[in-house]
Short mmCIF file of C-alpha atoms in Angstrom, two decimals:
data_model
loop_
_atom_site.label_atom_id
_atom_site.label_comp_id
_atom_site.label_asym_id
_atom_site.label_seq_id
_atom_site.Cartn_x
_atom_site.Cartn_y
_atom_site.Cartn_z
CA MET H 1 15.63 98.51 49.97
CA ASN H 2 18.24 96.50 48.13
CA ARG H 3 17.24 93.31 49.96
CA ARG H 4 13.56 93.91 49.18
CA HIS H 5 14.36 94.62 45.55
CA CYS H 6 16.46 91.45 45.25
CA ALA H 7 13.77 89.30 46.89
CA ALA H 8 11.08 90.70 44.63
CA ALA H 9 13.22 90.09 41.58
CA ALA H 10 13.89 86.50 42.70
CA ILE H 11 10.17 85.80 43.22
CA THR H 12 9.36 87.29 39.83
CA LEU H 13 12.01 85.08 38.14
CA VAL H 14 10.74 81.87 39.83
CA CYS H 15 7.15 82.62 38.78
CA ALA H 16 8.23 83.27 35.23
CA LEU H 17 10.17 80.04 35.10
CA GLY H 18 7.19 78.19 36.52
CA LEU H 19 4.91 79.55 33.83
CA LEU H 20 7.36 78.52 31.12
CA THR H 21 7.70 74.93 32.38
CA VAL H 22 3.99 74.14 32.69
CA PRO H 23 3.23 73.56 28.95
CA VAL H 24 6.40 71.55 28.50
CA GLN H 25 5.38 69.11 31.24
CA ALA H 26 1.87 68.82 29.76
CA MET H 27 3.26 67.74 26.37
CA ALA H 28 5.69 65.24 27.86
CA ALA H 29 3.10 63.45 30.00
CA PRO H 30 -0.41 63.81 28.50
CA THR H 31 -3.47 62.78 30.37
CA PRO H 32 -4.24 59.07 29.60
CA ASP H 33 -6.94 58.61 26.92
CA SER H 34 -9.02 55.44 26.64
CA SER H 35 -9.58 55.86 22.89
CA PRO H 36 -6.63 54.54 20.82
CA SER H 37 -4.91 56.77 18.34
CA PRO H 38 -5.20 55.91 14.61
CA SER H 39 -1.62 54.68 14.54
CA ALA H 40 -2.17 52.42 17.57
CA SER H 41 -5.14 50.58 16.00
CA ALA H 42 -2.95 48.58 13.58
CA PRO H 43 0.37 47.02 14.63
CA ALA H 44 3.31 47.99 12.48
CA THR H 45 4.40 44.38 11.87
CA PRO H 46 2.97 40.88 12.49
CA ALA H 47 5.55 40.56 15.26
CA ALA H 48 3.80 43.15 17.44
CA PRO H 49 1.54 41.81 20.19
CA ALA H 50 0.96 38.08 19.72
CA SER H 51 -2.42 36.86 18.49
CA SER H 52 -4.95 36.03 21.16
CA GLU H 53 -6.15 32.49 21.70
CA LYS H 54 -9.43 33.48 20.06
CA ASP H 55 -7.63 34.80 16.99
CA LEU H 56 -5.46 31.70 16.74
CA GLU H 57 -8.51 29.48 17.04
CA LYS H 58 -10.09 31.30 14.09
CA ILE H 59 -6.88 30.88 12.12
CA ARG H 60 -6.80 27.18 13.04
CA GLU H 61 -10.35 26.74 11.76
CA GLN H 62 -9.54 28.62 8.55
CA ILE H 63 -6.45 26.51 7.91
CA GLU H 64 -8.35 23.30 8.65
CA THR H 65 -11.11 24.32 6.22
CA LEU H 66 -8.62 25.16 3.49
CA TYR H 67 -6.80 21.86 3.85
CA ARG H 68 -10.08 19.95 3.89
CA LYS H 69 -11.08 21.65 0.64
CA ALA H 70 -7.66 20.79 -0.77
CA GLY H 71 -8.25 17.19 0.31
CA ALA H 72 -11.57 17.04 -1.53
CA ALA H 73 -9.95 18.55 -4.63
CA THR H 74 -7.13 16.02 -4.33
CA ASP H 75 -9.67 13.21 -4.37
CA ALA H 76 -11.23 14.70 -7.52
CA TYR H 77 -7.79 14.93 -9.12
CA ASN H 78 -6.88 11.37 -8.19
CA LEU H 79 -10.19 10.03 -9.53
CA ALA H 80 -9.76 11.92 -12.80
CA GLU H 81 -6.22 10.59 -13.08
CA GLU H 82 -7.37 7.01 -12.51
CA GLN H 83 -10.12 7.41 -15.09
CA ALA H 84 -7.66 8.93 -17.54
CA LYS H 85 -5.33 5.96 -17.10
CA LYS H 86 -8.25 3.60 -17.67
CA GLN H 87 -9.35 5.45 -20.79
CA SER H 88 -5.79 5.46 -22.11
CA GLY H 89 -5.61 1.69 -21.59
CA GLU H 90 -8.94 1.20 -23.37
CA ILE H 91 -7.77 3.33 -26.30
CA VAL H 92 -4.62 1.23 -26.63
CA LYS H 93 -6.69 -1.99 -26.63
CA LEU H 94 -9.11 -0.57 -29.19
CA ALA H 95 -6.27 0.63 -31.40
CA LYS H 96 -4.85 -2.91 -31.43
CA ALA H 97 -8.30 -4.33 -32.19
CA ILE H 98 -8.66 -1.89 -35.09
CA VAL H 99 -5.29 -2.90 -36.53
CA ASP H 100 -6.16 -6.60 -36.13
CA GLY H 101 -9.56 -6.01 -37.72
CA GLN H 102 -8.07 -4.23 -40.70
CA ALA H 103 -5.60 -7.09 -41.22
CA ARG H 104 -8.43 -9.62 -40.99
CA ILE H 105 -10.53 -7.72 -43.53
CA ALA H 106 -7.59 -7.62 -45.90
CA GLU H 107 -7.14 -11.41 -45.50
CA LEU H 108 -10.84 -12.11 -46.10
CA LYS H 109 -10.87 -9.89 -49.17
CA ASP H 110 -7.90 -11.83 -50.53
CA ARG H 111 -9.77 -15.09 -49.99
CA ALA H 112 -12.90 -13.72 -51.70
CA GLY H 113 -10.73 -12.51 -54.58
CA ALA H 114 -9.11 -15.92 -54.92
CA GLN H 115 -12.53 -17.54 -55.23
CA ALA H 116 -13.53 -15.02 -57.88
CA ARG H 117 -10.34 -15.68 -59.83
CA GLU H 118 -10.96 -19.43 -59.64
CA GLN H 119 -14.39 -18.97 -61.14
CA TYR H 120 -12.88 -16.85 -63.91
CA ARG H 121 -10.38 -19.58 -64.74
CA ASN H 122 -13.31 -21.98 -65.15
CA GLY H 123 -14.63 -19.91 -67.99
CA GLY H 124 -16.78 -17.63 -65.93
CA LEU H 125 -19.56 -20.25 -65.77
CA PRO H 126 -21.38 -20.80 -62.51
CA PRO H 127 -20.51 -24.16 -60.85
CA GLY H 128 -24.05 -25.47 -61.47
CA ALA H 129 -23.80 -24.84 -65.21
CA GLN H 130 -20.43 -26.59 -65.37
CA LEU H 131 -21.93 -29.71 -63.74
CA VAL H 132 -24.86 -29.83 -66.16
CA LEU H 133 -22.42 -29.84 -69.07
CA SER H 134 -20.43 -32.77 -67.60
CA ASP H 135 -20.90 -36.22 -69.20
CA ASP H 136 -19.28 -38.18 -66.38
CA PRO H 137 -21.81 -39.17 -63.63
CA GLN H 138 -19.12 -39.69 -61.00
CA LEU H 139 -17.55 -36.39 -61.90
CA PHE H 140 -20.99 -34.86 -61.65
CA LEU H 141 -21.52 -36.23 -58.11
CA ASP H 142 -18.05 -35.20 -56.99
CA GLY H 143 -18.68 -31.78 -58.43
CA VAL H 144 -21.93 -31.39 -56.52
CA ASN H 145 -20.07 -31.88 -53.22
CA LYS H 146 -17.38 -29.46 -54.27
CA VAL H 147 -19.94 -26.85 -55.25
CA ARG H 148 -21.69 -27.16 -51.91
CA THR H 149 -18.40 -26.89 -50.05
CA SER H 150 -17.35 -23.91 -52.14
CA GLN H 151 -20.67 -22.15 -51.65
CA GLN H 152 -20.52 -22.70 -47.89
CA ALA H 153 -16.95 -21.41 -47.78
CA THR H 154 -17.94 -18.33 -49.77
CA LYS H 155 -20.86 -17.63 -47.44
CA THR H 156 -18.59 -18.09 -44.42
CA VAL H 157 -16.00 -15.70 -45.82
CA LEU H 158 -18.61 -13.08 -46.66
CA ALA H 159 -20.34 -13.42 -43.27
CA GLU H 160 -17.04 -13.08 -41.42
CA LEU H 161 -16.09 -10.14 -43.61
CA ASN H 162 -19.33 -8.38 -42.71
CA ARG H 163 -18.92 -9.13 -39.00
CA THR H 164 -15.32 -7.93 -39.01
CA GLN H 165 -16.31 -4.73 -40.77
CA GLU H 166 -19.07 -4.13 -38.21
CA ASP H 167 -16.67 -4.83 -35.35
CA LEU H 168 -14.13 -2.46 -36.86
CA GLN H 169 -16.75 0.28 -37.04
CA THR H 170 -17.69 -0.34 -33.39
CA TYR H 171 -14.04 -0.28 -32.30
CA THR H 172 -13.54 3.01 -34.11
CA GLN H 173 -16.61 4.56 -32.47
CA ASP H 174 -15.56 3.28 -29.03
CA ALA H 175 -12.06 4.65 -29.52
CA SER H 176 -13.51 8.05 -30.39
CA THR H 177 -15.78 7.97 -27.32
CA ASN H 178 -12.90 6.97 -25.04
CA TRP H 179 -10.72 9.69 -26.49
CA GLN H 180 -13.39 12.29 -25.70
CA LYS H 181 -13.64 10.93 -22.14
CA LEU H 182 -9.87 11.09 -21.83
CA GLU H 183 -9.85 14.74 -22.87
CA THR H 184 -12.68 15.50 -20.43
CA ASN H 185 -10.75 13.85 -17.59
CA ARG H 186 -7.63 15.81 -18.50
CA VAL H 187 -9.62 19.04 -18.18
CA ARG H 188 -10.97 17.87 -14.82
CA GLN H 189 -7.43 17.05 -13.67
CA ALA H 190 -6.20 20.51 -14.60
CA LYS H 191 -9.06 22.21 -12.74
CA ALA H 192 -8.62 20.03 -9.67
CA LYS H 193 -4.87 20.63 -9.65
CA LYS H 194 -5.38 24.39 -9.83
CA LYS H 195 -7.87 24.27 -6.96
CA ILE H 196 -5.56 22.14 -4.82
CA ASN H 197 -2.63 24.50 -5.30
CA ALA H 198 -4.80 27.53 -4.49
CA GLN H 199 -6.15 26.01 -1.26
CA ILE H 200 -2.73 24.86 -0.08
CA ALA H 201 -1.16 28.23 -0.93
CA ALA H 202 -3.86 30.07 1.03
CA ALA H 203 -3.34 27.83 4.08
CA GLU H 204 0.44 28.17 3.90
CA LYS H 205 0.12 31.95 3.64
CA LEU H 206 -1.93 32.06 6.84
CA GLU H 207 0.67 29.99 8.66
CA SER H 208 3.58 32.00 7.27
CA GLN H 209 2.20 35.17 8.87
CA LEU H 210 2.53 33.71 12.35
CA GLU H 211 5.54 34.00 14.60
CA LYS H 212 7.35 30.94 15.93
CA GLU H 213 5.57 31.04 19.29
CA GLU H 214 2.21 31.51 17.59
CA LEU H 215 2.87 28.50 15.38
CA ALA H 216 3.66 26.42 18.46
CA ARG H 217 0.43 27.58 20.10
CA LEU H 218 -1.45 26.86 16.87
CA ARG H 219 -0.09 23.30 16.87
CA GLN H 220 -1.22 22.94 20.46
CA LEU H 221 -4.69 24.19 19.58
CA GLU H 222 -4.84 21.62 16.77
CA GLN H 223 -3.84 18.87 19.17
CA ASP H 224 -6.32 20.06 21.80
CA ALA H 225 -9.15 20.02 19.25
CA ALA H 226 -8.18 16.50 18.16
CA ASN H 227 -8.00 15.34 21.79
CA ARG H 228 -11.45 16.76 22.55
CA ALA H 229 -12.94 15.01 19.53
CA GLN H 230 -11.20 11.74 20.45
CA SER H 231 -12.45 11.91 24.05
CA ALA H 232 -16.01 12.59 22.89
CA TRP H 233 -15.81 9.65 20.48
CA LEU H 234 -14.40 7.28 23.09
CA ALA H 235 -17.22 8.29 25.43
CA THR H 236 -19.71 6.85 22.92
CA ARG H 237 -17.88 3.51 22.66
CA PRO H 238 -19.19 0.53 24.64
CA ALA H 239 -15.74 0.00 26.17
CA PRO H 240 -13.38 2.99 25.83
CA ASN H 241 -9.93 2.20 24.50
CA VAL H 242 -10.93 -1.37 23.65
CA ALA H 243 -9.86 -2.00 20.11
CA VAL H 244 -11.36 -4.82 18.26
CA SER H 245 -14.56 -6.68 17.68
CA GLY H 246 -13.73 -9.72 15.60
CA ALA H 247 -10.48 -11.33 14.54
CA THR H 248 -8.12 -9.53 12.19
CA THR H 249 -7.32 -11.41 8.99
CA ALA H 250 -3.82 -12.12 7.71
CA ALA H 251 -4.45 -9.60 4.91
CA GLY H 252 -5.54 -7.00 7.47
CA GLU H 253 -2.40 -7.55 9.51
CA ALA H 254 -0.27 -7.20 6.37
CA ALA H 255 -2.02 -3.96 5.44
CA VAL H 256 -1.49 -2.52 8.93
CA ALA H 257 2.17 -3.58 8.88
CA PHE H 258 2.72 -1.80 5.57
CA ALA H 259 0.90 1.37 6.62
CA THR H 260 2.66 1.72 9.98
CA ALA H 261 6.03 1.16 8.30
CA GLN H 262 5.42 4.41 6.38
CA ILE H 263 5.18 6.54 9.56
CA GLY H 264 7.34 9.64 9.24
CA LYS H 265 7.07 9.94 5.44
CA PRO H 266 5.67 13.27 4.20
CA TYR H 267 2.22 13.95 2.84
CA VAL H 268 2.27 14.88 -0.85
CA TRP H 269 -1.03 15.22 -2.67
CA GLY H 270 -1.47 12.67 -5.43
CA ALA H 271 1.41 10.54 -4.11
CA THR H 272 1.24 6.76 -3.74
CA GLY H 273 4.73 6.12 -2.42
CA PRO H 274 7.25 4.90 -1.83
CA GLY H 275 8.70 8.15 -0.51
CA SER H 276 5.47 10.06 0.19
CA TYR H 277 1.71 9.55 0.30
CA ASP H 278 -1.59 11.33 0.38
CA CYS H 279 -4.30 9.83 2.59
CA SER H 280 -5.86 7.40 0.10
CA GLY H 281 -2.51 6.74 -1.54
CA LEU H 282 -1.38 5.26 1.78
CA THR H 283 -4.44 3.07 2.32
CA SER H 284 -4.66 1.85 -1.28
CA GLN H 285 -0.97 0.92 -1.36
CA ALA H 286 -1.20 -0.78 2.02
CA TRP H 287 -4.00 -3.05 0.85
CA ALA H 288 -2.29 -3.64 -2.50
CA ALA H 289 0.77 -4.82 -0.54
CA ALA H 290 -1.58 -7.16 1.34
CA GLY H 291 -2.75 -8.67 -1.96
CA ARG H 292 -6.14 -6.92 -2.03
CA PRO H 293 -6.20 -4.05 -4.56
CA ILE H 294 -8.81 -1.43 -3.65
CA PRO H 295 -10.00 1.83 -5.27
CA ARG H 296 -7.48 4.66 -5.34
CA THR H 297 -9.49 7.49 -3.75
CA SER H 298 -11.20 7.82 -0.37
CA GLN H 299 -14.51 8.64 -2.04
CA GLU H 300 -14.34 5.54 -4.23
CA GLN H 301 -13.27 3.45 -1.25
CA TRP H 302 -16.37 4.66 0.58
CA ARG H 303 -18.60 4.09 -2.44
CA LEU H 304 -17.39 0.66 -3.50
CA LEU H 305 -16.04 -1.21 -0.47
CA PRO H 306 -18.28 -3.17 1.93
CA ARG H 307 -19.45 -1.05 4.86
CA ILE H 308 -19.52 -2.28 8.44
CA ASP H 309 -20.78 -0.97 11.75
CA ILE H 310 -18.22 1.16 13.54
CA GLN H 311 -18.62 -1.00 16.66
CA ASP H 312 -17.41 -4.03 14.68
CA MET H 313 -14.27 -2.57 13.14
CA ARG H 314 -10.92 -4.29 13.45
CA PRO H 315 -7.33 -3.46 12.44
CA GLY H 316 -7.03 -3.03 8.70
CA ASP H 317 -10.49 -1.52 8.27
CA LEU H 318 -10.63 1.93 6.73
CA ILE H 319 -12.34 4.84 8.50
CA ILE H 320 -13.75 7.43 6.10
CA TYR H 321 -13.94 11.01 7.39
CA HIS H 322 -16.04 14.12 6.71
CA ALA H 323 -19.38 14.35 4.93
CA ASP H 324 -17.71 14.42 1.50
CA ALA H 325 -15.55 11.33 2.24
CA SER H 326 -12.46 13.44 1.56
CA HIS H 327 -10.15 11.76 4.08
CA VAL H 328 -9.34 8.19 5.09
CA GLY H 329 -7.23 6.48 7.73
CA MET H 330 -6.52 2.85 8.58
CA TYR H 331 -7.66 1.54 11.96
CA VAL H 332 -4.77 -0.10 13.83
CA GLY H 333 -6.52 -0.93 17.12
CA ASP H 334 -6.63 0.65 20.56
CA GLY H 335 -8.75 3.51 19.26
CA ALA H 336 -6.05 4.71 16.85
CA ILE H 337 -5.51 5.12 13.12
CA VAL H 338 -2.47 5.51 10.92
CA HIS H 339 -2.98 8.17 8.25
CA SER H 340 -1.31 10.80 6.09
CA PRO H 341 -2.96 13.98 7.40
CA ARG H 342 -2.31 16.92 5.05
CA PRO H 343 0.40 19.02 3.37
CA GLY H 344 3.10 20.00 5.82
CA ARG H 345 2.52 16.88 7.93
CA HIS H 346 3.82 13.30 7.89
CA VAL H 347 2.29 9.84 8.11
CA THR H 348 1.46 9.39 11.76
CA LEU H 349 -0.75 7.76 14.37
CA ALA H 350 -3.83 9.64 15.57
CA GLY H 351 -7.02 9.07 17.48
CA ALA H 352 -9.63 7.31 15.38
CA GLY H 353 -12.24 9.80 16.58
CA SER H 354 -10.12 12.91 16.20
CA MET H 355 -12.02 13.85 13.03
CA LYS H 356 -15.67 13.61 12.03
CA ILE H 357 -16.29 9.96 11.10
CA LEU H 358 -18.51 9.23 8.11
CA GLY H 359 -18.27 5.45 8.29
CA VAL H 360 -16.10 2.34 8.11
CA VAL H 361 -15.34 0.01 5.18
CA ARG H 362 -13.64 -3.38 5.12
CA PRO H 363 -11.53 -4.28 2.06
CA ASP H 364 -11.33 -8.01 2.86
CA ARG H 365 -14.92 -8.67 3.79
#
């Protein structure tokens, strides 16, 4: 009886313990669920699982778009700055012309006053009346010549006085017009500068949210995209990797030498050297060093410089990129350009076809 009682008690205890442990095991190891919990749908920090290639590609495209918009705004800023400098120079010239005109008017008025005073000293009689009253024939003849000379001089003084006064009025009006243009360009500069800073800040913010490995992968994606574009461009060339059609001029060689000597210097928007450059700052300074000043901005370079067929380009020619002509690089041969890419990058060599080509211009044509 005791053995049976002990065995029954032992069985009862084991069953009870088994019942108590079942819910604990269920809580510790729940059945897998395919639907994510609310907390699992958003990572706690940007460092949690790395972005997928697809996500990084979208980020790359966003960053590229932002920097392209910043490039276009930079061109607008640079153009407004150039126009402001021109207007300032015109205002200075007009101010000098106004001062000179005022001095000339004062001189002419003095001469006219001297003639009036001379007439007063002669008794206030007109020269013709004085001659009629003369009894000396020779004196009369001499007087006739003097009268004619005096009348001509008076007419000349009065005519010049009138012209100078008209010129002075024109100078004043032109100065006012140029001042209004200068103020307009200053407003345009301020707007363009604000837009540039906003686009660059947005792009930098996107990059700052990436981890070190993601940034490295992003750089690789950028390079892969450039390589694909370059390969596609080379495939359209008559002879891939063959550089030049036509001889490079001495000025072209000098421009290329200057531009390539700047490799490694940082991109800074609005900069024209010597320590940093934006894209058109590099090309304009390179051609200025070669003795051929060209427009400051990529858009003006595209608008004003002679265009050539892309198949005929040679080192020193400028390749204009994107539909809005917002970027420019200098062709150096062998299918490559030297350019200042964008903020955060440095002057470097790149494939000539790594961006969308709008056309080619030749500064020394």
